């Protein structure tokens, strides 16, 4: 579920709960989150937008070929409405 302070994030490939990549990933504790809507638009690379600091919770191995882990990403602060409008995201209220 997506809210103003929570979204789903998926790790790089070849990351599974308990392996070395996973252990390195969770050792950081807090993360600076950057996103972009598209990689390119009109032949130009688009910039990333800083969303804030977050923690990763609720890890689950996925069953896709890339062997990834899916997390709930919990932001320290709620995102402003304009970001949801910019990304055309329908957001649920925080619980």
PDB file of N, CA and C in Angstrom:
ATOM      1  N   UNK A   1       0.833  -1.178   0.000  1.00  0.00           N
ATOM      2  CA  UNK A   1       0.000   0.000   0.000  1.00  0.00           C
ATOM      3  C   UNK A   1       0.881   1.245   0.000  1.00  0.00           C
ATOM      4  N   UNK A   2       0.483   2.222  -0.749  1.00  0.00           N
ATOM      5  CA  UNK A   2       1.214   3.474  -0.844  1.00  0.00           C
ATOM      6  C   UNK A   2       0.520   4.539  -0.005  1.00  0.00           C
ATOM      7  N   UNK A   3       1.297   5.209   0.830  1.00  0.00           N
ATOM      8  CA  UNK A   3       0.791   6.340   1.599  1.00  0.00           C
ATOM      9  C   UNK A   3       1.778   7.486   1.436  1.00  0.00           C
ATOM     10  N   UNK A   4       1.531   8.585   2.118  1.00  0.00           N
ATOM     11  CA  UNK A   4       2.441   9.728   2.023  1.00  0.00           C
ATOM     12  C   UNK A   4       3.772   9.479   2.726  1.00  0.00           C
ATOM     13  N   UNK A   5       3.868   8.415   3.495  1.00  0.00           N
ATOM     14  CA  UNK A   5       5.134   8.127   4.168  1.00  0.00           C
ATOM     15  C   UNK A   5       5.606   6.675   3.990  1.00  0.00           C
ATOM     16  N   UNK A   6       4.904   5.908   3.153  1.00  0.00           N
ATOM     17  CA  UNK A   6       5.282   4.499   2.971  1.00  0.00           C
ATOM     18  C   UNK A   6       5.080   4.096   1.514  1.00  0.00           C
ATOM     19  N   UNK A   7       6.073   3.394   0.966  1.00  0.00           N
ATOM     20  CA  UNK A   7       5.935   2.818  -0.355  1.00  0.00           C
ATOM     21  C   UNK A   7       6.754   1.538  -0.414  1.00  0.00           C
ATOM     22  N   UNK A   8       6.621   0.798  -1.499  1.00  0.00           N
ATOM     23  CA  UNK A   8       7.328  -0.465  -1.677  1.00  0.00           C
ATOM     24  C   UNK A   8       8.592  -0.215  -2.500  1.00  0.00           C
ATOM     25  N   UNK A   9       9.700  -0.807  -2.073  1.00  0.00           N
ATOM     26  CA  UNK A   9      10.953  -0.699  -2.792  1.00  0.00           C
ATOM     27  C   UNK A   9      11.510  -2.100  -2.993  1.00  0.00           C
ATOM     28  N   UNK A  10      12.106  -2.345  -4.156  1.00  0.00           N
ATOM     29  CA  UNK A  10      12.683  -3.649  -4.462  1.00  0.00           C
ATOM     30  C   UNK A  10      14.191  -3.512  -4.680  1.00  0.00           C
ATOM     31  N   UNK A  11      14.945  -4.430  -4.107  1.00  0.00           N
ATOM     32  CA  UNK A  11      16.408  -4.396  -4.140  1.00  0.00           C
ATOM     33  C   UNK A  11      16.961  -4.700  -5.530  1.00  0.00           C
ATOM     34  N   UNK A  12      18.278  -4.567  -5.626  1.00  0.00           N
ATOM     35  CA  UNK A  12      18.994  -5.013  -6.821  1.00  0.00           C
ATOM     36  C   UNK A  12      18.835  -6.522  -6.964  1.00  0.00           C
ATOM     37  N   UNK A  13      19.125  -7.008  -8.165  1.00  0.00           N
ATOM     38  CA  UNK A  13      19.056  -8.449  -8.399  1.00  0.00           C
ATOM     39  C   UNK A  13      20.135  -9.179  -7.593  1.00  0.00           C
ATOM     40  N   UNK A  14      19.940 -10.469  -7.466  1.00  0.00           N
ATOM     41  CA  UNK A  14      20.838 -11.357  -6.717  1.00  0.00           C
ATOM     42  C   UNK A  14      20.941 -10.973  -5.240  1.00  0.00           C
ATOM     43  N   UNK A  15      19.875 -10.392  -4.712  1.00  0.00           N
ATOM     44  CA  UNK A  15      19.804 -10.075  -3.289  1.00  0.00           C
ATOM     45  C   UNK A  15      18.694 -10.933  -2.682  1.00  0.00           C
ATOM     46  N   UNK A  16      19.023 -11.740  -1.712  1.00  0.00           N
ATOM     47  CA  UNK A  16      18.055 -12.579  -1.016  1.00  0.00           C
ATOM     48  C   UNK A  16      18.318 -12.477   0.482  1.00  0.00           C
ATOM     49  N   UNK A  17      17.266 -12.606   1.275  1.00  0.00           N
ATOM     50  CA  UNK A  17      17.409 -12.508   2.729  1.00  0.00           C
ATOM     51  C   UNK A  17      18.472 -13.496   3.192  1.00  0.00           C
ATOM     52  N   UNK A  18      19.464 -12.986   3.910  1.00  0.00           N
ATOM     53  CA  UNK A  18      20.524 -13.810   4.460  1.00  0.00           C
ATOM     54  C   UNK A  18      21.816 -13.820   3.657  1.00  0.00           C
ATOM     55  N   UNK A  19      21.782 -13.399   2.375  1.00  0.00           N
ATOM     56  CA  UNK A  19      23.045 -13.426   1.631  1.00  0.00           C
ATOM     57  C   UNK A  19      23.839 -12.140   1.853  1.00  0.00           C
ATOM     58  N   UNK A  20      25.047 -12.091   1.316  1.00  0.00           N
ATOM     59  CA  UNK A  20      25.951 -10.970   1.549  1.00  0.00           C
ATOM     60  C   UNK A  20      25.409  -9.632   1.080  1.00  0.00           C
ATOM     61  N   UNK A  21      24.775  -9.588  -0.100  1.00  0.00           N
ATOM     62  CA  UNK A  21      24.206  -8.341  -0.595  1.00  0.00           C
ATOM     63  C   UNK A  21      23.118  -7.821   0.342  1.00  0.00           C
ATOM     64  N   UNK A  22      22.284  -8.718   0.833  1.00  0.00           N
ATOM     65  CA  UNK A  22      21.225  -8.344   1.761  1.00  0.00           C
ATOM     66  C   UNK A  22      21.816  -7.801   3.061  1.00  0.00           C
ATOM     67  N   UNK A  23      22.805  -8.488   3.606  1.00  0.00           N
ATOM     68  CA  UNK A  23      23.418  -8.061   4.865  1.00  0.00           C
ATOM     69  C   UNK A  23      24.042  -6.670   4.732  1.00  0.00           C
ATOM     70  N   UNK A  24      24.718  -6.393   3.607  1.00  0.00           N
ATOM     71  CA  UNK A  24      25.285  -5.067   3.371  1.00  0.00           C
ATOM     72  C   UNK A  24      24.177  -4.015   3.275  1.00  0.00           C
ATOM     73  N   UNK A  25      23.105  -4.379   2.600  1.00  0.00           N
ATOM     74  CA  UNK A  25      21.996  -3.458   2.394  1.00  0.00           C
ATOM     75  C   UNK A  25      21.352  -3.040   3.717  1.00  0.00           C
ATOM     76  N   UNK A  26      21.053  -3.990   4.570  1.00  0.00           N
ATOM     77  CA  UNK A  26      20.359  -3.642   5.815  1.00  0.00           C
ATOM     78  C   UNK A  26      21.283  -3.048   6.869  1.00  0.00           C
ATOM     79  N   UNK A  27      22.588  -3.212   6.711  1.00  0.00           N
ATOM     80  CA  UNK A  27      23.541  -2.685   7.689  1.00  0.00           C
ATOM     81  C   UNK A  27      23.539  -1.158   7.742  1.00  0.00           C
ATOM     82  N   UNK A  28      23.095  -0.506   6.693  1.00  0.00           N
ATOM     83  CA  UNK A  28      23.127   0.960   6.641  1.00  0.00           C
ATOM     84  C   UNK A  28      22.136   1.582   7.605  1.00  0.00           C
ATOM     85  N   UNK A  29      20.994   0.965   7.809  1.00  0.00           N
ATOM     86  CA  UNK A  29      19.995   1.490   8.745  1.00  0.00           C
ATOM     87  C   UNK A  29      19.070   2.524   8.137  1.00  0.00           C
ATOM     88  N   UNK A  30      19.588   3.703   7.807  1.00  0.00           N
ATOM     89  CA  UNK A  30      18.792   4.775   7.192  1.00  0.00           C
ATOM     90  C   UNK A  30      19.305   5.044   5.799  1.00  0.00           C
ATOM     91  N   UNK A  31      18.384   5.473   4.939  1.00  0.00           N
ATOM     92  CA  UNK A  31      18.706   5.678   3.535  1.00  0.00           C
ATOM     93  C   UNK A  31      18.182   7.014   3.053  1.00  0.00           C
ATOM     94  N   UNK A  32      18.921   7.649   2.167  1.00  0.00           N
ATOM     95  CA  UNK A  32      18.448   8.847   1.477  1.00  0.00           C
ATOM     96  C   UNK A  32      17.746   8.369   0.213  1.00  0.00           C
ATOM     97  N   UNK A  33      16.491   8.759   0.027  1.00  0.00           N
ATOM     98  CA  UNK A  33      15.673   8.256  -1.069  1.00  0.00           C
ATOM     99  C   UNK A  33      15.555   9.289  -2.190  1.00  0.00           C
ATOM    100  N   UNK A  34      15.933   8.870  -3.386  1.00  0.00           N
ATOM    101  CA  UNK A  34      15.827   9.697  -4.591  1.00  0.00           C
ATOM    102  C   UNK A  34      15.008   8.919  -5.621  1.00  0.00           C
ATOM    103  N   UNK A  35      14.122   9.600  -6.336  1.00  0.00           N
ATOM    104  CA  UNK A  35      13.315   8.965  -7.381  1.00  0.00           C
ATOM    105  C   UNK A  35      13.262   9.868  -8.608  1.00  0.00           C
ATOM    106  N   UNK A  36      12.858   9.285  -9.723  1.00  0.00           N
ATOM    107  CA  UNK A  36      12.545  10.086 -10.904  1.00  0.00           C
ATOM    108  C   UNK A  36      11.407   9.397 -11.641  1.00  0.00           C
ATOM    109  N   UNK A  37      10.622  10.210 -12.322  1.00  0.00           N
ATOM    110  CA  UNK A  37       9.440   9.695 -13.006  1.00  0.00           C
ATOM    111  C   UNK A  37       9.834   8.850 -14.209  1.00  0.00           C
ATOM    112  N   UNK A  38      10.727   9.361 -15.007  1.00  0.00           N
ATOM    113  CA  UNK A  38      11.229   8.662 -16.183  1.00  0.00           C
ATOM    114  C   UNK A  38      12.740   8.850 -16.247  1.00  0.00           C
ATOM    115  N   UNK A  39      13.405   7.922 -16.885  1.00  0.00           N
ATOM    116  CA  UNK A  39      14.840   8.072 -17.068  1.00  0.00           C
ATOM    117  C   UNK A  39      15.135   9.198 -18.057  1.00  0.00           C
ATOM    118  N   UNK A  40      14.378   9.219 -19.172  1.00  0.00           N
ATOM    119  CA  UNK A  40      14.569  10.257 -20.196  1.00  0.00           C
ATOM    120  C   UNK A  40      13.220  10.802 -20.632  1.00  0.00           C
ATOM    121  N   UNK A  41      13.251  12.059 -21.046  1.00  0.00           N
ATOM    122  CA  UNK A  41      12.071  12.697 -21.629  1.00  0.00           C
ATOM    123  C   UNK A  41      12.569  13.670 -22.685  1.00  0.00           C
ATOM    124  N   UNK A  42      12.050  13.558 -23.893  1.00  0.00           N
ATOM    125  CA  UNK A  42      12.496  14.398 -25.008  1.00  0.00           C
ATOM    126  C   UNK A  42      14.016  14.357 -25.171  1.00  0.00           C
ATOM    127  N   UNK A  43      14.575  13.133 -25.124  1.00  0.00           N
ATOM    128  CA  UNK A  43      16.015  12.929 -25.334  1.00  0.00           C
ATOM    129  C   UNK A  43      16.906  13.491 -24.223  1.00  0.00           C
ATOM    130  N   UNK A  44      16.309  13.930 -23.125  1.00  0.00           N
ATOM    131  CA  UNK A  44      17.086  14.486 -22.004  1.00  0.00           C
ATOM    132  C   UNK A  44      16.953  13.591 -20.785  1.00  0.00           C
ATOM    133  N   UNK A  45      18.088  13.379 -20.088  1.00  0.00           N
ATOM    134  CA  UNK A  45      18.044  12.662 -18.821  1.00  0.00           C
ATOM    135  C   UNK A  45      17.340  13.531 -17.793  1.00  0.00           C
ATOM    136  N   UNK A  46      16.404  12.941 -17.072  1.00  0.00           N
ATOM    137  CA  UNK A  46      15.686  13.687 -16.043  1.00  0.00           C
ATOM    138  C   UNK A  46      16.411  13.594 -14.706  1.00  0.00           C
ATOM    139  N   UNK A  47      16.309  14.632 -13.888  1.00  0.00           N
ATOM    140  CA  UNK A  47      16.972  14.610 -12.584  1.00  0.00           C
ATOM    141  C   UNK A  47      16.199  13.758 -11.576  1.00  0.00           C
ATOM    142  N   UNK A  48      16.897  13.352 -10.559  1.00  0.00           N
ATOM    143  CA  UNK A  48      16.257  12.670  -9.439  1.00  0.00           C
ATOM    144  C   UNK A  48      15.678  13.712  -8.484  1.00  0.00           C
ATOM    145  N   UNK A  49      14.633  13.309  -7.758  1.00  0.00           N
ATOM    146  CA  UNK A  49      14.010  14.165  -6.744  1.00  0.00           C
ATOM    147  C   UNK A  49      14.276  13.522  -5.387  1.00  0.00           C
ATOM    148  N   UNK A  50      14.761  14.314  -4.445  1.00  0.00           N
ATOM    149  CA  UNK A  50      15.043  13.814  -3.093  1.00  0.00           C
ATOM    150  C   UNK A  50      13.735  13.740  -2.308  1.00  0.00           C
ATOM    151  N   UNK A  51      13.414  12.551  -1.783  1.00  0.00           N
ATOM    152  CA  UNK A  51      12.194  12.371  -0.995  1.00  0.00           C
ATOM    153  C   UNK A  51      12.429  12.475   0.502  1.00  0.00           C
ATOM    154  N   UNK A  52      13.647  12.243   0.938  1.00  0.00           N
ATOM    155  CA  UNK A  52      13.945  12.309   2.361  1.00  0.00           C
ATOM    156  C   UNK A  52      14.646  11.053   2.859  1.00  0.00           C
ATOM    157  N   UNK A  53      14.741  10.955   4.171  1.00  0.00           N
ATOM    158  CA  UNK A  53      15.369   9.809   4.826  1.00  0.00           C
ATOM    159  C   UNK A  53      14.324   8.741   5.118  1.00  0.00           C
ATOM    160  N   UNK A  54      14.742   7.467   5.068  1.00  0.00           N
ATOM    161  CA  UNK A  54      13.802   6.367   5.279  1.00  0.00           C
ATOM    162  C   UNK A  54      14.504   5.159   5.873  1.00  0.00           C
ATOM    163  N   UNK A  55      13.695   4.250   6.411  1.00  0.00           N
ATOM    164  CA  UNK A  55      14.166   2.944   6.860  1.00  0.00           C
ATOM    165  C   UNK A  55      13.451   1.882   6.021  1.00  0.00           C
ATOM    166  N   UNK A  56      14.077   0.723   5.910  1.00  0.00           N
ATOM    167  CA  UNK A  56      13.484  -0.403   5.199  1.00  0.00           C
ATOM    168  C   UNK A  56      12.955  -1.399   6.217  1.00  0.00           C
ATOM    169  N   UNK A  57      11.706  -1.825   6.039  1.00  0.00           N
ATOM    170  CA  UNK A  57      11.086  -2.782   6.963  1.00  0.00           C
ATOM    171  C   UNK A  57      10.404  -3.896   6.173  1.00  0.00           C
ATOM    172  N   UNK A  58       9.985  -4.928   6.871  1.00  0.00           N
ATOM    173  CA  UNK A  58       9.168  -6.001   6.311  1.00  0.00           C
ATOM    174  C   UNK A  58       9.797  -6.641   5.059  1.00  0.00           C
ATOM    175  N   UNK A  59      11.050  -7.104   5.129  1.00  0.00           N
ATOM    176  CA  UNK A  59      11.685  -7.695   3.946  1.00  0.00           C
ATOM    177  C   UNK A  59      11.047  -9.025   3.553  1.00  0.00           C
ATOM    178  N   UNK A  60      10.888  -9.216   2.241  1.00  0.00           N
ATOM    179  CA  UNK A  60      10.351 -10.481   1.721  1.00  0.00           C
ATOM    180  C   UNK A  60      11.069 -10.809   0.421  1.00  0.00           C
ATOM    181  N   UNK A  61      11.577 -12.046   0.321  1.00  0.00           N
ATOM    182  CA  UNK A  61      12.158 -12.494  -0.947  1.00  0.00           C
ATOM    183  C   UNK A  61      11.053 -12.531  -2.003  1.00  0.00           C
ATOM    184  N   UNK A  62      11.384 -12.092  -3.218  1.00  0.00           N
ATOM    185  CA  UNK A  62      10.425 -12.198  -4.317  1.00  0.00           C
ATOM    186  C   UNK A  62      10.658 -13.519  -5.027  1.00  0.00           C
ATOM    187  N   UNK A  63       9.725 -13.890  -5.887  1.00  0.00           N
ATOM    188  CA  UNK A  63       9.898 -15.129  -6.646  1.00  0.00           C
ATOM    189  C   UNK A  63      10.237 -14.838  -8.108  1.00  0.00           C
ATOM    190  N   UNK A  64      10.735 -13.623  -8.384  1.00  0.00           N
ATOM    191  CA  UNK A  64      11.102 -13.313  -9.763  1.00  0.00           C
ATOM    192  C   UNK A  64      12.481 -13.877 -10.102  1.00  0.00           C
ATOM    193  N   UNK A  65      12.795 -13.925 -11.377  1.00  0.00           N
ATOM    194  CA  UNK A  65      14.071 -14.500 -11.840  1.00  0.00           C
ATOM    195  C   UNK A  65      15.285 -13.760 -11.297  1.00  0.00           C
ATOM    196  N   UNK A  66      15.148 -12.460 -11.053  1.00  0.00           N
ATOM    197  CA  UNK A  66      16.271 -11.651 -10.613  1.00  0.00           C
ATOM    198  C   UNK A  66      16.675 -11.850  -9.170  1.00  0.00           C
ATOM    199  N   UNK A  67      15.891 -12.615  -8.408  1.00  0.00           N
ATOM    200  CA  UNK A  67      16.175 -12.870  -6.994  1.00  0.00           C
ATOM    201  C   UNK A  67      16.361 -11.549  -6.240  1.00  0.00           C
ATOM    202  N   UNK A  68      15.270 -10.903  -5.931  1.00  0.00           N
ATOM    203  CA  UNK A  68      15.296  -9.627  -5.221  1.00  0.00           C
ATOM    204  C   UNK A  68      14.541  -9.734  -3.901  1.00  0.00           C
ATOM    205  N   UNK A  69      14.694  -8.693  -3.084  1.00  0.00           N
ATOM    206  CA  UNK A  69      13.958  -8.579  -1.822  1.00  0.00           C
ATOM    207  C   UNK A  69      13.082  -7.337  -1.923  1.00  0.00           C
ATOM    208  N   UNK A  70      11.828  -7.467  -1.513  1.00  0.00           N
ATOM    209  CA  UNK A  70      10.896  -6.347  -1.508  1.00  0.00           C
ATOM    210  C   UNK A  70      10.733  -5.855  -0.069  1.00  0.00           C
ATOM    211  N   UNK A  71      10.809  -4.531   0.104  1.00  0.00           N
ATOM    212  CA  UNK A  71      10.714  -3.898   1.416  1.00  0.00           C
ATOM    213  C   UNK A  71       9.587  -2.877   1.454  1.00  0.00           C
ATOM    214  N   UNK A  72       9.070  -2.621   2.641  1.00  0.00           N
ATOM    215  CA  UNK A  72       8.295  -1.412   2.886  1.00  0.00           C
ATOM    216  C   UNK A  72       9.315  -0.333   3.214  1.00  0.00           C
ATOM    217  N   UNK A  73       9.240   0.774   2.545  1.00  0.00           N
ATOM    218  CA  UNK A  73      10.145   1.900   2.749  1.00  0.00           C
ATOM    219  C   UNK A  73       9.358   2.964   3.525  1.00  0.00           C
ATOM    220  N   UNK A  74       9.788   3.241   4.757  1.00  0.00           N
ATOM    221  CA  UNK A  74       9.072   4.170   5.631  1.00  0.00           C
ATOM    222  C   UNK A  74       9.877   5.467   5.735  1.00  0.00           C
ATOM    223  N   UNK A  75       9.298   6.545   5.204  1.00  0.00           N
ATOM    224  CA  UNK A  75       9.944   7.856   5.229  1.00  0.00           C
ATOM    225  C   UNK A  75       9.817   8.514   6.591  1.00  0.00           C
ATOM    226  N   UNK A  76      10.820   9.294   6.973  1.00  0.00           N
ATOM    227  CA  UNK A  76      10.768  10.044   8.229  1.00  0.00           C
ATOM    228  C   UNK A  76       9.660  11.087   8.221  1.00  0.00           C
ATOM    229  N   UNK A  77       9.405  11.683   7.047  1.00  0.00           N
ATOM    230  CA  UNK A  77       8.402  12.738   6.922  1.00  0.00           C
ATOM    231  C   UNK A  77       7.470  12.435   5.762  1.00  0.00           C
ATOM    232  N   UNK A  78       6.217  12.854   5.898  1.00  0.00           N
ATOM    233  CA  UNK A  78       5.253  12.670   4.817  1.00  0.00           C
ATOM    234  C   UNK A  78       5.649  13.493   3.596  1.00  0.00           C
ATOM    235  N   UNK A  79       5.334  12.971   2.434  1.00  0.00           N
ATOM    236  CA  UNK A  79       5.598  13.691   1.196  1.00  0.00           C
ATOM    237  C   UNK A  79       4.513  14.730   0.938  1.00  0.00           C
ATOM    238  N   UNK A  80       4.881  15.853   0.326  1.00  0.00           N
ATOM    239  CA  UNK A  80       3.881  16.867  -0.001  1.00  0.00           C
ATOM    240  C   UNK A  80       2.979  16.411  -1.158  1.00  0.00           C
ATOM    241  N   UNK A  81       1.770  16.940  -1.196  1.00  0.00           N
ATOM    242  CA  UNK A  81       0.791  16.570  -2.222  1.00  0.00           C
ATOM    243  C   UNK A  81       1.305  16.789  -3.638  1.00  0.00           C
ATOM    244  N   UNK A  82       2.076  17.853  -3.859  1.00  0.00           N
ATOM    245  CA  UNK A  82       2.503  18.157  -5.230  1.00  0.00           C
ATOM    246  C   UNK A  82       3.306  17.020  -5.857  1.00  0.00           C
ATOM    247  N   UNK A  83       4.022  16.232  -5.051  1.00  0.00           N
ATOM    248  CA  UNK A  83       4.784  15.115  -5.618  1.00  0.00           C
ATOM    249  C   UNK A  83       3.850  14.035  -6.158  1.00  0.00           C
ATOM    250  N   UNK A  84       2.744  13.800  -5.476  1.00  0.00           N
ATOM    251  CA  UNK A  84       1.798  12.797  -5.955  1.00  0.00           C
ATOM    252  C   UNK A  84       1.116  13.273  -7.229  1.00  0.00           C
ATOM    253  N   UNK A  85       0.833  14.556  -7.301  1.00  0.00           N
ATOM    254  CA  UNK A  85       0.262  15.124  -8.525  1.00  0.00           C
ATOM    255  C   UNK A  85       1.260  15.006  -9.674  1.00  0.00           C
ATOM    256  N   UNK A  86       2.517  15.330  -9.410  1.00  0.00           N
ATOM    257  CA  UNK A  86       3.555  15.282 -10.441  1.00  0.00           C
ATOM    258  C   UNK A  86       3.744  13.873 -10.983  1.00  0.00           C
ATOM    259  N   UNK A  87       3.657  12.874 -10.111  1.00  0.00           N
ATOM    260  CA  UNK A  87       3.875  11.496 -10.514  1.00  0.00           C
ATOM    261  C   UNK A  87       2.575  10.770 -10.866  1.00  0.00           C
ATOM    262  N   UNK A  88       1.449  11.484 -10.791  1.00  0.00           N
ATOM    263  CA  UNK A  88       0.140  10.896 -11.092  1.00  0.00           C
ATOM    264  C   UNK A  88      -0.137   9.654 -10.250  1.00  0.00           C
ATOM    265  N   UNK A  89       0.096   9.766  -8.957  1.00  0.00           N
ATOM    266  CA  UNK A  89      -0.077   8.650  -8.033  1.00  0.00           C
ATOM    267  C   UNK A  89      -1.313   8.885  -7.191  1.00  0.00           C
ATOM    268  N   UNK A  90      -2.141   7.858  -7.087  1.00  0.00           N
ATOM    269  CA  UNK A  90      -3.304   7.892  -6.224  1.00  0.00           C
ATOM    270  C   UNK A  90      -2.865   7.381  -4.857  1.00  0.00           C
ATOM    271  N   UNK A  91      -2.894   8.229  -3.861  1.00  0.00           N
ATOM    272  CA  UNK A  91      -2.343   7.872  -2.546  1.00  0.00           C
ATOM    273  C   UNK A  91      -3.454   7.567  -1.554  1.00  0.00           C
ATOM    274  N   UNK A  92      -3.178   6.630  -0.659  1.00  0.00           N
ATOM    275  CA  UNK A  92      -4.096   6.267   0.417  1.00  0.00           C
ATOM    276  C   UNK A  92      -3.726   7.072   1.664  1.00  0.00           C
ATOM    277  N   UNK A  93      -4.698   7.356   2.533  1.00  0.00           N
ATOM    278  CA  UNK A  93      -4.363   8.075   3.781  1.00  0.00           C
ATOM    279  C   UNK A  93      -3.450   7.226   4.659  1.00  0.00           C
ATOM    280  N   UNK A  94      -2.610   7.887   5.453  1.00  0.00           N
ATOM    281  CA  UNK A  94      -1.744   7.159   6.386  1.00  0.00           C
ATOM    282  C   UNK A  94      -2.580   6.538   7.480  1.00  0.00           C
ATOM    283  N   UNK A  95      -2.141   5.386   7.945  1.00  0.00           N
ATOM    284  CA  UNK A  95      -2.834   4.715   9.054  1.00  0.00           C
ATOM    285  C   UNK A  95      -2.091   4.947  10.340  1.00  0.00           C
TER     286      UNK A  95
END
